mmCIF file of C-alpha atoms and ligand atoms in Angstrom:
data_model
loop_
_atom_site.group_PDB
_atom_site.id
_atom_site.type_symbol
_atom_site.label_atom_id
_atom_site.label_comp_id
_atom_site.label_asym_id
_atom_site.label_seq_id
_atom_site.Cartn_x
_atom_site.Cartn_y
_atom_site.Cartn_z
ATOM 1 C CA MET A 1 159.063 78.332 154.179
ATOM 2 C CA ILE A 2 155.455 79.584 153.564
ATOM 3 C CA TRP A 3 155.414 82.439 150.982
ATOM 4 C CA MET A 4 152.629 84.742 150.240
ATOM 5 C CA ALA A 5 152.143 84.679 146.441
ATOM 6 C CA PRO A 6 152.053 88.049 144.510
ATOM 7 C CA LEU A 7 148.467 88.731 143.616
ATOM 8 C CA HIS A 8 148.638 92.155 141.750
ATOM 9 C CA GLY A 9 146.041 94.423 142.873
ATOM 10 C CA ILE A 10 145.553 92.648 146.012
ATOM 11 C CA THR A 11 148.807 91.812 148.071
ATOM 12 C CA ASP A 12 150.301 95.219 148.154
ATOM 13 C CA TYR A 13 152.088 96.514 151.207
ATOM 14 C CA THR A 14 148.826 97.618 152.906
ATOM 15 C CA PHE A 15 147.584 94.069 152.683
ATOM 16 C CA ARG A 16 150.697 92.428 153.287
ATOM 17 C CA ASN A 17 151.399 94.504 156.657
ATOM 18 C CA ILE A 18 148.057 93.329 157.941
ATOM 19 C CA TYR A 19 148.093 89.866 157.047
ATOM 20 C CA ALA A 20 151.443 89.626 158.672
ATOM 21 C CA VAL A 21 150.055 90.582 161.837
ATOM 22 C CA PHE A 22 147.156 88.140 161.582
ATOM 23 C CA PHE A 23 149.169 85.308 160.286
ATOM 24 C CA PRO A 24 152.593 85.367 161.666
ATOM 25 C CA ASN A 25 153.500 81.904 160.200
ATOM 26 C CA ILE A 26 153.687 83.493 156.769
ATOM 27 C CA ASP A 27 157.517 83.757 156.474
ATOM 28 C CA ILE A 28 157.984 85.956 153.381
ATOM 29 C CA ALA A 29 156.057 87.542 150.301
ATOM 30 C CA LEU A 30 156.808 87.811 146.796
ATOM 31 C CA ALA A 31 155.461 91.299 145.926
ATOM 32 C CA PRO A 32 153.511 91.653 142.823
ATOM 33 C CA PHE A 33 155.242 93.145 139.827
ATOM 34 C CA VAL A 34 156.419 96.338 138.813
ATOM 35 C CA SER A 35 157.111 96.718 135.117
ATOM 36 C CA ILE A 36 160.071 98.160 133.633
ATOM 37 C CA THR A 37 159.729 99.668 130.150
ATOM 38 C CA SER A 38 162.600 102.066 130.063
ATOM 39 C CA THR A 39 166.182 100.913 129.549
ATOM 40 C CA GLU A 40 167.694 104.257 130.660
ATOM 41 C CA LYS A 41 166.091 105.567 133.969
ATOM 42 C CA GLU A 42 162.855 104.847 135.674
ATOM 43 C CA ARG A 43 161.528 106.839 138.492
ATOM 44 C CA VAL A 44 162.110 105.415 141.896
ATOM 45 C CA GLN A 45 158.914 106.353 142.963
ATOM 46 C CA LYS A 46 157.394 103.569 140.764
ATOM 47 C CA PHE A 47 158.825 101.055 143.311
ATOM 48 C CA PHE A 48 156.772 102.562 146.246
ATOM 49 C CA ASP A 49 155.213 99.079 146.936
ATOM 50 C CA PHE A 50 158.933 97.991 147.772
ATOM 51 C CA PHE A 51 160.047 100.913 149.839
ATOM 52 C CA PRO A 52 161.670 99.280 152.922
ATOM 53 C CA GLU A 53 159.499 101.950 155.237
ATOM 54 C CA ASN A 54 156.429 100.282 153.677
ATOM 55 C CA ASN A 55 157.298 96.784 154.590
ATOM 56 C CA LYS A 56 158.097 96.768 157.998
ATOM 57 C CA ASN A 57 156.059 93.693 159.058
ATOM 58 C CA LEU A 58 157.128 91.277 156.414
ATOM 59 C CA GLU A 59 160.019 90.625 154.540
ATOM 60 C CA ILE A 60 159.628 90.655 150.564
ATOM 61 C CA VAL A 61 161.410 90.033 147.402
ATOM 62 C CA PRO A 62 160.403 92.439 144.819
ATOM 63 C CA GLN A 63 159.160 91.267 141.443
ATOM 64 C CA ILE A 64 160.062 92.840 138.075
ATOM 65 C CA MET A 65 158.184 92.593 134.807
ATOM 66 C CA ALA A 66 160.844 93.082 131.902
ATOM 67 C CA ASN A 67 161.660 91.733 128.489
ATOM 68 C CA LYS A 68 165.235 93.161 128.181
ATOM 69 C CA SER A 69 168.602 92.655 130.134
ATOM 70 C CA GLU A 70 168.916 96.481 130.350
ATOM 71 C CA GLN A 71 165.727 96.793 132.202
ATOM 72 C CA LEU A 72 166.450 94.079 134.587
ATOM 73 C CA LEU A 73 169.850 95.566 135.162
ATOM 74 C CA LEU A 74 168.315 98.903 135.780
ATOM 75 C CA ALA A 75 165.901 97.420 138.132
ATOM 76 C CA SER A 76 168.814 95.722 140.109
ATOM 77 C CA GLN A 77 170.554 99.237 140.529
ATOM 78 C CA ILE A 78 167.397 100.666 141.877
ATOM 79 C CA LEU A 79 166.560 97.624 144.085
ATOM 80 C CA HIS A 80 170.283 97.613 145.385
ATOM 81 C CA SER A 81 169.722 101.341 146.482
ATOM 82 C CA LEU A 82 166.632 100.377 148.333
ATOM 83 C CA ASN A 83 169.000 97.670 150.183
ATOM 84 C CA TYR A 84 167.516 94.646 148.431
ATOM 85 C CA LYS A 85 169.668 91.676 148.037
ATOM 86 C CA SER A 86 167.747 89.925 145.258
ATOM 87 C CA MET A 87 164.904 90.430 142.911
ATOM 88 C CA ASN A 88 162.382 88.343 140.926
ATOM 89 C CA TRP A 89 161.743 88.131 137.143
ATOM 90 C CA ASN A 90 157.868 87.437 136.235
ATOM 91 C CA MET A 91 157.603 85.034 133.489
ATOM 92 C CA GLY A 92 154.062 83.937 134.495
ATOM 93 C CA CYS A 93 151.677 86.865 133.849
ATOM 94 C CA PRO A 94 149.173 85.633 131.382
ATOM 95 C CA SER A 95 147.266 88.858 130.652
ATOM 96 C CA THR A 96 147.310 89.164 126.765
ATOM 97 C CA GLN A 97 148.097 92.857 127.439
ATOM 98 C CA VAL A 98 151.482 91.814 128.782
ATOM 99 C CA THR A 99 152.029 88.665 126.681
ATOM 100 C CA LYS A 100 151.551 90.248 123.276
ATOM 101 C CA HIS A 101 154.465 92.510 124.152
ATOM 102 C CA GLY A 102 156.660 89.342 124.975
ATOM 103 C CA ARG A 103 156.440 90.002 128.711
ATOM 104 C CA GLY A 104 155.413 87.989 131.583
ATOM 105 C CA ALA A 105 154.392 84.499 130.060
ATOM 106 C CA GLY A 106 154.869 85.784 126.775
ATOM 107 C CA LEU A 107 158.619 85.262 127.287
ATOM 108 C CA LEU A 108 157.921 81.594 127.510
ATOM 109 C CA LYS A 109 157.218 81.369 123.623
ATOM 110 C CA ASN A 110 160.906 82.313 123.124
ATOM 111 C CA ILE A 111 163.348 80.369 125.081
ATOM 112 C CA SER A 112 166.547 81.353 123.217
ATOM 113 C CA GLN A 113 165.504 85.258 124.077
ATOM 114 C CA ILE A 114 165.316 83.926 127.798
ATOM 115 C CA ASP A 115 168.788 82.528 127.642
ATOM 116 C CA GLN A 116 170.199 85.695 125.919
ATOM 117 C CA ILE A 117 168.791 87.977 128.618
ATOM 118 C CA LEU A 118 170.168 85.942 131.338
ATOM 119 C CA ASN A 119 173.413 85.420 129.688
ATOM 120 C CA ASP A 120 173.896 89.331 129.441
ATOM 121 C CA TYR A 121 172.418 89.917 132.969
ATOM 122 C CA PHE A 122 174.809 87.698 134.666
ATOM 123 C CA GLN A 123 177.845 89.157 132.791
ATOM 124 C CA ASN A 124 177.028 92.429 133.973
ATOM 125 C CA THR A 125 175.889 92.051 137.704
ATOM 126 C CA ASN A 126 176.198 90.021 140.871
ATOM 127 C CA PHE A 127 172.759 91.119 141.800
ATOM 128 C CA GLN A 128 170.788 87.780 142.882
ATOM 129 C CA LEU A 129 167.922 86.978 140.456
ATOM 130 C CA ASN A 130 165.146 84.506 140.978
ATOM 131 C CA ILE A 131 162.434 83.650 138.621
ATOM 132 C CA LYS A 132 158.821 82.872 138.510
ATOM 133 C CA ILE A 133 157.492 80.663 135.497
ATOM 134 C CA ARG A 134 154.568 78.703 134.311
ATOM 135 C CA ILE A 135 154.945 75.426 132.279
ATOM 136 C CA GLY A 136 154.578 77.093 128.978
ATOM 137 C CA TYR A 137 152.593 79.407 126.730
ATOM 138 C CA ASP A 138 149.792 77.445 124.989
ATOM 139 C CA ASP A 139 151.695 73.893 125.351
ATOM 140 C CA ASN A 140 154.478 72.270 127.561
ATOM 141 C CA LYS A 141 156.664 71.168 124.556
ATOM 142 C CA ASN A 142 159.396 73.601 125.409
ATOM 143 C CA PHE A 143 159.507 73.002 129.226
ATOM 144 C CA VAL A 144 162.291 70.505 129.435
ATOM 145 C CA LYS A 145 164.275 73.104 127.170
ATOM 146 C CA LEU A 146 163.401 75.884 129.433
ATOM 147 C CA ILE A 147 164.630 73.980 132.541
ATOM 148 C CA GLU A 148 167.766 73.165 130.722
ATOM 149 C CA VAL A 149 168.527 76.696 129.858
ATOM 150 C CA LEU A 150 167.598 77.955 133.349
ATOM 151 C CA ASN A 151 170.130 75.391 134.893
ATOM 152 C CA LYS A 152 172.905 77.235 133.082
ATOM 153 C CA TYR A 153 172.409 80.262 135.418
ATOM 154 C CA PRO A 154 173.272 80.803 139.235
ATOM 155 C CA LEU A 155 169.548 81.771 139.951
ATOM 156 C CA GLU A 156 168.707 82.052 143.608
ATOM 157 C CA TRP A 157 165.393 80.017 143.248
ATOM 158 C CA LEU A 158 162.756 79.087 140.764
ATOM 159 C CA CYS A 159 158.919 79.331 141.457
ATOM 160 C CA ILE A 160 156.749 77.319 139.185
ATOM 161 C CA HIS A 161 153.076 77.750 138.975
ATOM 162 C CA PRO A 162 152.337 74.539 136.974
ATOM 163 C CA ARG A 163 149.812 75.845 134.395
ATOM 164 C CA LEU A 164 149.959 77.036 130.953
ATOM 165 C CA SER A 165 149.651 80.938 130.191
ATOM 166 C CA SER A 166 146.547 79.988 128.036
ATOM 167 C CA GLN A 167 144.822 78.552 130.998
ATOM 168 C CA MET A 168 144.940 81.797 132.799
ATOM 169 C CA TYR A 169 143.942 80.522 136.438
ATOM 170 C CA ASP A 170 141.485 77.803 135.365
ATOM 171 C CA GLY A 171 141.713 74.149 135.054
ATOM 172 C CA ASP A 172 144.000 71.832 137.043
ATOM 173 C CA VAL A 173 147.636 72.335 137.952
ATOM 174 C CA ASP A 174 150.066 69.798 135.815
ATOM 175 C CA LEU A 175 151.784 67.986 138.458
ATOM 176 C CA GLU A 176 153.212 65.639 135.800
ATOM 177 C CA THR A 177 155.061 68.496 134.007
ATOM 178 C CA PHE A 178 156.027 70.054 137.186
ATOM 179 C CA ASN A 179 157.628 66.577 138.179
ATOM 180 C CA ILE A 180 159.942 67.263 135.163
ATOM 181 C CA ALA A 181 161.238 70.328 136.966
ATOM 182 C CA TYR A 182 161.347 68.599 140.237
ATOM 183 C CA LYS A 183 163.464 66.022 138.782
ATOM 184 C CA ASN A 184 165.736 67.963 136.458
ATOM 185 C CA SER A 185 166.227 71.353 137.900
ATOM 186 C CA ASN A 186 169.157 72.279 139.732
ATOM 187 C CA HIS A 187 167.552 75.046 141.464
ATOM 188 C CA ARG A 188 165.785 75.446 144.833
ATOM 189 C CA ILE A 189 162.134 75.141 143.613
ATOM 190 C CA ILE A 190 159.261 77.090 145.106
ATOM 191 C CA TYR A 191 155.714 75.438 144.295
ATOM 192 C CA SER A 192 152.902 77.767 143.596
ATOM 193 C CA GLY A 193 149.225 76.867 142.514
ATOM 194 C CA ASP A 194 145.917 75.885 144.251
ATOM 195 C CA ILE A 195 147.017 75.423 147.745
ATOM 196 C CA ASP A 196 143.800 76.186 149.272
ATOM 197 C CA ASN A 197 143.120 73.290 151.701
ATOM 198 C CA ILE A 198 145.398 71.258 154.017
ATOM 199 C CA GLU A 199 144.779 67.934 152.123
ATOM 200 C CA PHE A 200 146.123 69.248 148.991
ATOM 201 C CA TYR A 201 149.064 70.738 150.921
ATOM 202 C CA LYS A 202 149.830 67.431 152.462
ATOM 203 C CA SER A 203 149.574 65.527 149.303
ATOM 204 C CA LEU A 204 152.068 67.951 147.438
ATOM 205 C CA LYS A 205 154.462 67.434 150.328
ATOM 206 C CA SER A 206 154.314 63.651 150.091
ATOM 207 C CA GLN A 207 154.726 63.751 146.229
ATOM 208 C CA PHE A 208 157.590 66.309 146.266
ATOM 209 C CA PRO A 209 159.353 65.681 149.681
ATOM 210 C CA LYS A 210 162.598 67.719 148.292
ATOM 211 C CA ILE A 211 160.614 70.925 148.396
ATOM 212 C CA ASN A 212 160.734 73.235 151.114
ATOM 213 C CA ASP A 213 159.136 76.187 149.675
ATOM 214 C CA TRP A 214 155.290 76.546 149.309
ATOM 215 C CA MET A 215 153.656 79.644 148.085
ATOM 216 C CA ILE A 216 150.121 80.377 148.472
ATOM 217 C CA GLY A 217 147.988 83.074 146.925
ATOM 218 C CA ARG A 218 144.327 82.813 146.629
ATOM 219 C CA GLY A 219 144.051 80.204 149.320
ATOM 220 C CA LEU A 220 145.142 82.942 151.871
ATOM 221 C CA LEU A 221 141.901 84.523 151.243
ATOM 222 C CA SER A 222 139.387 81.742 150.626
ATOM 223 C CA ASN A 223 140.447 79.843 153.504
ATOM 224 C CA LEU A 224 141.568 81.796 156.364
ATOM 225 C CA ASN A 225 142.142 78.707 158.513
ATOM 226 C CA LEU A 226 144.829 77.260 156.138
ATOM 227 C CA ILE A 227 147.897 79.152 157.573
ATOM 228 C CA ASN A 228 147.129 77.817 161.242
ATOM 229 C CA GLU A 229 146.376 74.345 159.947
ATOM 230 C CA ILE A 230 149.710 74.220 157.976
ATOM 231 C CA SER A 231 151.667 75.589 160.773
ATOM 232 C CA GLN A 232 149.755 73.244 163.048
ATOM 233 C CA ASN A 233 148.731 76.091 165.009
ATOM 234 C CA ARG A 234 145.465 74.924 166.755
ATOM 235 C CA LYS A 235 143.881 78.353 166.888
ATOM 236 C CA LYS A 236 140.767 78.679 164.519
ATOM 237 C CA PHE A 237 140.202 81.736 162.716
ATOM 238 C CA SER A 238 136.807 82.904 163.777
ATOM 239 C CA ILE A 239 134.278 85.286 162.365
ATOM 240 C CA ASP A 240 135.490 87.913 165.060
ATOM 241 C CA ASP A 241 139.095 87.674 164.070
ATOM 242 C CA PHE A 242 137.899 88.276 160.653
ATOM 243 C CA LYS A 243 135.968 91.293 161.760
ATOM 244 C CA LEU A 244 139.195 92.666 163.158
ATOM 245 C CA LEU A 245 141.263 91.940 160.020
ATOM 246 C CA TYR A 246 138.686 93.303 157.504
ATOM 247 C CA THR A 247 138.140 96.558 159.613
ATOM 248 C CA GLN A 248 141.968 97.144 159.907
ATOM 249 C CA LEU A 249 142.257 96.493 156.150
ATOM 250 C CA THR A 250 139.486 98.805 155.193
ATOM 251 C CA ASP A 251 140.439 101.605 157.429
ATOM 252 C CA ASN A 252 144.208 101.338 156.103
ATOM 253 C CA LEU A 253 143.071 101.209 152.726
ATOM 254 C CA ILE A 254 140.806 104.288 153.131
ATOM 255 C CA ASP A 255 143.701 106.090 154.888
ATOM 256 C CA ARG A 256 145.858 105.265 151.871
ATOM 257 C CA HIS A 257 143.767 105.904 149.052
ATOM 258 C CA GLN A 258 141.407 108.558 150.294
ATOM 259 C CA ASN A 259 138.956 107.487 147.795
ATOM 260 C CA GLU A 260 135.938 105.432 148.557
ATOM 261 C CA LYS A 261 135.364 104.216 144.981
ATOM 262 C CA VAL A 262 139.036 102.835 144.942
ATOM 263 C CA VAL A 263 138.582 101.146 148.128
ATOM 264 C CA LEU A 264 135.187 99.426 147.357
ATOM 265 C CA GLY A 265 136.887 98.171 144.238
ATOM 266 C CA ARG A 266 139.442 96.586 146.209
ATOM 267 C CA LEU A 267 137.021 95.298 148.733
ATOM 268 C CA LYS A 268 135.031 93.723 146.203
ATOM 269 C CA GLU A 269 137.900 91.901 144.592
ATOM 270 C CA LEU A 270 138.669 90.490 148.011
ATOM 271 C CA TRP A 271 135.156 89.391 148.777
ATOM 272 C CA GLN A 272 135.281 87.127 145.586
ATOM 273 C CA TYR A 273 137.538 84.933 147.695
ATOM 274 C CA PHE A 274 136.585 85.684 151.243
ATOM 275 C CA HIS A 275 132.929 84.572 150.853
ATOM 276 C CA LYS A 276 134.452 80.964 150.147
ATOM 277 C CA ASN A 277 135.253 80.552 153.837
ATOM 278 C CA ASN A 278 132.851 78.383 155.804
ATOM 279 C CA PHE A 279 131.809 80.898 158.193
ATOM 280 C CA LEU A 280 131.201 83.590 155.405
ATOM 281 C CA GLN A 281 129.220 81.458 152.976
ATOM 282 C CA HIS A 282 125.926 82.355 154.492
ATOM 283 C CA LEU A 283 126.470 85.860 152.858
ATOM 284 C CA ASN A 284 125.077 86.909 149.398
ATOM 285 C CA LEU A 285 128.026 87.619 147.098
ATOM 286 C CA THR A 286 125.942 89.265 144.459
ATOM 287 C CA GLU A 287 124.553 91.646 146.785
ATOM 288 C CA ILE A 288 128.108 92.425 148.287
ATOM 289 C CA LEU A 289 129.323 93.157 144.664
ATOM 290 C CA ARG A 290 126.326 95.313 144.310
ATOM 291 C CA SER A 291 127.195 97.511 147.181
ATOM 292 C CA GLU A 292 127.845 101.282 146.450
ATOM 293 C CA ASN A 293 129.345 102.156 149.668
ATOM 294 C CA VAL A 294 132.077 100.648 151.821
ATOM 295 C CA GLU A 295 129.411 100.606 154.765
ATOM 296 C CA ASP A 296 126.843 98.739 152.892
ATOM 297 C CA ILE A 297 128.937 95.691 153.187
ATOM 298 C CA VAL A 298 127.849 94.304 156.526
ATOM 299 C CA PHE A 299 128.137 90.623 157.772
HETATM 300 C C1 FMN B 1 144.538 88.331 140.775
HETATM 301 C C2 FMN B 1 145.854 87.726 140.717
HETATM 302 C C3 FMN B 1 147.007 88.503 140.487
HETATM 303 C C4 FMN B 1 148.221 87.866 140.406
HETATM 304 N N1 FMN B 1 149.433 88.696 140.108
HETATM 305 C C5 FMN B 1 150.551 88.010 140.089
HETATM 306 C C6 FMN B 1 151.645 88.820 139.867
HETATM 307 O O1 FMN B 1 151.616 90.069 140.184
HETATM 308 N N2 FMN B 1 152.949 88.236 139.780
HETATM 309 C C7 FMN B 1 153.019 86.777 139.838
HETATM 310 O O2 FMN B 1 154.098 86.526 139.630
HETATM 311 N N3 FMN B 1 151.948 86.087 139.853
HETATM 312 C C8 FMN B 1 150.652 86.729 139.993
HETATM 313 N N4 FMN B 1 149.677 85.759 140.182
HETATM 314 C C9 FMN B 1 149.749 84.386 140.187
HETATM 315 C C10 FMN B 1 149.828 84.000 141.773
HETATM 316 O O3 FMN B 1 150.986 84.417 142.339
HETATM 317 C C11 FMN B 1 149.984 82.291 141.882
HETATM 318 O O4 FMN B 1 151.173 81.927 141.160
HETATM 319 C C12 FMN B 1 148.594 81.687 141.156
HETATM 320 O O5 FMN B 1 147.447 82.473 141.436
HETATM 321 C C13 FMN B 1 148.392 80.205 141.661
HETATM 322 O O6 FMN B 1 148.538 80.127 142.880
HETATM 323 P P1 FMN B 1 147.263 80.285 143.974
HETATM 324 O O7 FMN B 1 146.191 79.079 143.634
HETATM 325 O O8 FMN B 1 147.828 79.946 145.289
HETATM 326 O O9 FMN B 1 146.680 81.721 143.935
HETATM 327 C C14 FMN B 1 148.347 86.346 140.374
HETATM 328 C C15 FMN B 1 147.253 85.720 140.505
HETATM 329 C C16 FMN B 1 145.951 86.243 140.745
HETATM 330 C C17 FMN B 1 144.711 85.493 140.507
#
């Protein structure tokens, strides 16, 4: 299966619905996190991005940021009421705003807390849970222990982005440490990290032949031909296809946000990746990032 990775601030439902039309070979998306802070109640409206009516074109698994079992249990009830059968727990977000509160990848500093939360969760619900992790906070010393702890629980699957939290999104992915999970985890594993060209995808497939789930994030933007190549679809994504995709995305973002500044911010974020495509490399990224209006971005 090919998964669209969660990119917070990018792969929201507007983006997902349009991408699903242009890239029908994406099978499913893990939606970016919604953070749960309360243990008693949460406004359902907070889960807007997960509402089934907003996700008609592509199946999603909702992702939750939490650091208490009560928060996960509360999220499971809300997601059950929205007809979901499973949810994902984020243990990968490296932002210090998140990790300093022991959330996201901050949880990886305390494996016994993860153990306690999971124990409590599975004693109180049957709602399926899957997890997305990194290989550690600032070193990988606890990784073997983490995999052992996770092996005790009936997780639906485990997604691994093989970087440390301290690496943020830089440096190489650590395939040696990933291999520890590949060999020792008893869960279905989803690989996530740096798949942005067909050669790397093929090499991962041959190194880890038991893996059937590949999650792609930034590569979906920086290499618009990748999905066609992976799915052996001979069609080449052209600049004309891009123009259509870009216009639809812009129109839908304007419709949704009704605020040009917000939309311009979103588009600039996307352009950091889009301009890496061969057919867009002639564009001047600095100029695009200086644009003051949506119409100033021409190509
Ligand atoms: C801007 C940005 C936002 C991200 N947001 C999330 C998120 O909400 N939840 C999550 O689990 N991972 C998030 N990630 C991590 C990605 O899902 C993915 O694991 C990581 O980028 C490596 O894969 P890639 O090289 O294919 O992008 C984010 C990454 C980026 C660059």
